[in-house]
Short mmCIF file of C-alpha atoms in Angstrom, two decimals:
data_model
loop_
_atom_site.label_atom_id
_atom_site.label_comp_id
_atom_site.label_asym_id
_atom_site.label_seq_id
_atom_site.Cartn_x
_atom_site.Cartn_y
_atom_site.Cartn_z
CA UNK A 1 16.30 -63.44 -148.95
CA UNK A 2 18.54 -65.66 -151.30
CA UNK A 3 16.59 -69.13 -150.65
CA UNK A 4 12.81 -67.08 -151.37
CA UNK A 5 14.20 -67.42 -154.82
CA UNK A 6 14.27 -71.13 -154.56
CA UNK A 7 11.63 -73.44 -155.88
CA UNK A 8 10.21 -76.49 -155.27
CA UNK A 9 11.98 -78.71 -158.16
CA UNK A 10 15.10 -76.95 -159.11
CA UNK A 11 17.87 -77.98 -159.51
CA UNK A 12 20.62 -74.85 -158.27
CA UNK A 13 24.40 -74.80 -157.39
CA UNK A 14 26.26 -73.04 -154.64
CA UNK A 15 29.41 -71.84 -154.32
CA UNK A 16 31.39 -72.70 -151.24
CA UNK A 17 31.87 -69.22 -149.93
CA UNK A 18 31.13 -69.49 -146.46
CA UNK A 19 27.83 -65.96 -147.45
CA UNK A 20 26.29 -68.80 -149.37
CA UNK A 21 26.69 -71.23 -147.00
CA UNK A 22 24.75 -69.41 -144.80
CA UNK A 23 21.91 -70.33 -146.80
CA UNK A 24 21.24 -73.86 -145.65
CA UNK A 25 19.44 -73.53 -142.45
CA UNK A 26 17.31 -72.52 -145.04
CA UNK A 27 16.66 -73.96 -148.18
CA UNK A 28 15.98 -77.59 -146.47
CA UNK A 29 12.60 -77.29 -146.24
CA UNK A 30 12.44 -77.35 -150.09
CA UNK A 31 10.81 -80.01 -152.02
CA UNK A 32 12.40 -82.26 -154.44
CA UNK A 33 15.51 -79.59 -154.97
CA UNK A 34 19.34 -81.05 -155.82
CA UNK A 35 21.85 -78.65 -154.25
CA UNK A 36 25.35 -78.84 -156.64
CA UNK A 37 28.61 -77.38 -154.84
CA UNK A 38 32.17 -77.66 -153.56
CA UNK A 39 31.39 -76.63 -149.91
CA UNK A 40 32.03 -80.07 -147.88
CA UNK A 41 30.50 -78.87 -144.54
CA UNK A 42 27.76 -77.59 -147.07
CA UNK A 43 26.82 -81.30 -148.31
CA UNK A 44 27.64 -83.02 -145.50
CA UNK A 45 24.62 -80.15 -143.32
CA UNK A 46 21.82 -80.98 -146.61
CA UNK A 47 22.86 -84.41 -146.62
CA UNK A 48 21.64 -84.96 -142.33
CA UNK A 49 18.79 -83.33 -144.02
CA UNK A 50 17.75 -85.75 -146.87
CA UNK A 51 18.05 -83.09 -149.60
CA UNK A 52 19.97 -83.68 -152.58
CA UNK A 53 23.88 -83.29 -152.70
CA UNK A 54 25.98 -83.36 -155.21
CA UNK A 55 29.79 -82.35 -154.59
CA UNK A 56 31.81 -81.57 -157.41
CA UNK A 57 34.92 -81.83 -156.02
CA UNK A 58 38.27 -81.77 -156.63
CA UNK A 59 41.26 -80.33 -153.94
CA UNK A 60 40.59 -78.70 -150.84
CA UNK A 61 41.66 -75.44 -151.28
CA UNK A 62 40.36 -73.97 -148.27
CA UNK A 63 40.85 -75.96 -145.40
CA UNK A 64 38.96 -78.17 -144.12
CA UNK A 65 36.47 -77.31 -146.42
CA UNK A 66 36.21 -75.94 -149.98
CA UNK A 67 37.00 -78.27 -153.32
CA UNK A 68 38.48 -76.73 -156.64
CA UNK A 69 40.41 -77.86 -159.36
CA UNK A 70 39.84 -78.79 -163.26
CA UNK A 71 38.45 -81.98 -161.42
CA UNK A 72 35.77 -79.33 -159.28
CA UNK A 73 34.44 -77.47 -162.96
CA UNK A 74 34.15 -80.19 -165.39
CA UNK A 75 31.94 -81.96 -162.77
CA UNK A 76 30.33 -78.29 -162.19
CA UNK A 77 30.27 -77.88 -166.96
CA UNK A 78 28.50 -81.49 -166.47
CA UNK A 79 25.22 -80.60 -164.78
CA UNK A 80 22.30 -77.10 -165.76
CA UNK A 81 21.15 -75.25 -163.30
CA UNK A 82 18.49 -73.70 -163.35
CA UNK A 83 20.27 -70.94 -160.72
CA UNK A 84 23.32 -70.09 -159.07
CA UNK A 85 24.20 -68.17 -156.11
CA UNK A 86 27.46 -67.45 -154.80
CA UNK A 87 29.31 -64.58 -153.75
CA UNK A 88 33.17 -63.03 -153.82
CA UNK A 89 35.38 -60.67 -151.67
CA UNK A 90 34.32 -57.70 -154.98
CA UNK A 91 32.34 -55.58 -155.85
CA UNK A 92 33.58 -51.89 -156.37
CA UNK A 93 31.28 -48.93 -158.03
CA UNK A 94 31.69 -49.51 -161.44
CA UNK A 95 29.26 -52.60 -161.32
CA UNK A 96 32.46 -55.17 -161.66
CA UNK A 97 32.33 -58.07 -159.09
CA UNK A 98 35.57 -59.07 -158.75
CA UNK A 99 38.03 -62.03 -157.54
CA UNK A 100 41.71 -63.16 -155.27
CA UNK A 101 41.09 -66.08 -156.12
CA UNK A 102 42.48 -67.85 -158.81
CA UNK A 103 41.30 -71.71 -157.59
CA UNK A 104 37.53 -70.06 -158.51
CA UNK A 105 37.64 -67.90 -161.04
CA UNK A 106 36.65 -71.03 -164.10
CA UNK A 107 34.02 -73.00 -161.24
CA UNK A 108 32.00 -69.57 -160.92
CA UNK A 109 32.60 -69.42 -165.14
CA UNK A 110 31.46 -72.92 -165.37
CA UNK A 111 28.48 -72.97 -162.92
CA UNK A 112 27.38 -69.13 -164.40
CA UNK A 113 27.41 -71.06 -168.10
CA UNK A 114 25.94 -74.09 -166.60
CA UNK A 115 22.38 -71.91 -164.33
CA UNK A 116 19.68 -69.80 -166.15
CA UNK A 117 19.64 -67.53 -163.61
CA UNK A 118 23.03 -66.45 -161.01
CA UNK A 119 22.58 -65.13 -158.47
CA UNK A 120 25.36 -62.50 -156.57
CA UNK A 121 25.09 -62.31 -152.55
CA UNK A 122 27.18 -60.26 -151.44
CA UNK A 123 27.55 -56.89 -147.78
CA UNK A 124 28.88 -54.11 -147.72
CA UNK A 125 32.08 -54.98 -146.44
CA UNK A 126 33.32 -55.77 -150.18
CA UNK A 127 32.18 -52.84 -152.16
CA UNK A 128 35.14 -51.50 -153.48
CA UNK A 129 37.65 -53.88 -152.02
CA UNK A 130 40.55 -54.68 -154.13
CA UNK A 131 40.72 -58.02 -156.67
CA UNK A 132 43.01 -59.57 -158.71
CA UNK A 133 40.61 -60.18 -161.58
CA UNK A 134 36.80 -58.97 -163.04
CA UNK A 135 34.39 -61.98 -162.53
CA UNK A 136 31.56 -60.85 -163.72
CA UNK A 137 29.76 -57.60 -164.75
CA UNK A 138 26.07 -56.55 -162.89
CA UNK A 139 24.31 -57.03 -166.41
CA UNK A 140 25.80 -61.16 -165.86
CA UNK A 141 23.86 -61.27 -162.91
CA UNK A 142 19.71 -62.02 -163.19
CA UNK A 143 20.17 -60.68 -159.44
CA UNK A 144 22.15 -59.08 -157.01
CA UNK A 145 21.01 -59.83 -152.60
CA UNK A 146 23.20 -56.89 -150.56
CA UNK A 147 22.42 -54.97 -147.82
CA UNK A 148 24.73 -52.49 -149.89
CA UNK A 149 22.69 -49.40 -150.65
CA UNK A 150 23.23 -49.71 -154.51
CA UNK A 151 22.36 -45.48 -156.11
CA UNK A 152 19.29 -45.24 -157.64
CA UNK A 153 21.65 -44.64 -161.07
CA UNK A 154 22.66 -48.04 -160.58
CA UNK A 155 20.28 -49.35 -160.69
CA UNK A 156 18.75 -48.27 -164.00
CA UNK A 157 21.57 -48.87 -165.50
CA UNK A 158 20.83 -52.63 -165.03
CA UNK A 159 17.19 -52.90 -165.88
CA UNK A 160 17.86 -56.72 -166.89
CA UNK A 161 19.51 -57.43 -162.89
CA UNK A 162 16.52 -57.47 -159.63
CA UNK A 163 18.30 -55.82 -156.83
CA UNK A 164 17.21 -57.45 -152.90
CA UNK A 165 17.86 -54.94 -150.27
CA UNK A 166 18.25 -57.48 -147.05
#
């Protein structure tokens, strides 16, 4: 579903999460896109399929494939993207998206700031899991793509956020 929101010619941030990495096989047919990511595995896969890919660099924090740190944040701040796709470890009934990773907090914030639209991808297992920090609120999202069934009340409370059930 997430790949359907990528248009030919888009520049997109894709975070290092394995959830977002699953998009890779669905975007290789897009024309003239640029992917900016901190996921070394994703960089390698997309490069093999002739997708223009920019690796953010930084320190390996989740061996062997995920990069973070000030280098990744500084590099991300140099780019402007049409869309950002990301996932984290939790979202809750208060419509807050949380993270347990201090390594990715600033990187996610920077990617979102540098993007016209932000897409949150989350499966139902991330609902109401504990997290150390609030990263975003649903109102910060252009789109939420999940297999979790959000209540009518939540959807109505965020009229500018699109909810896609997969």
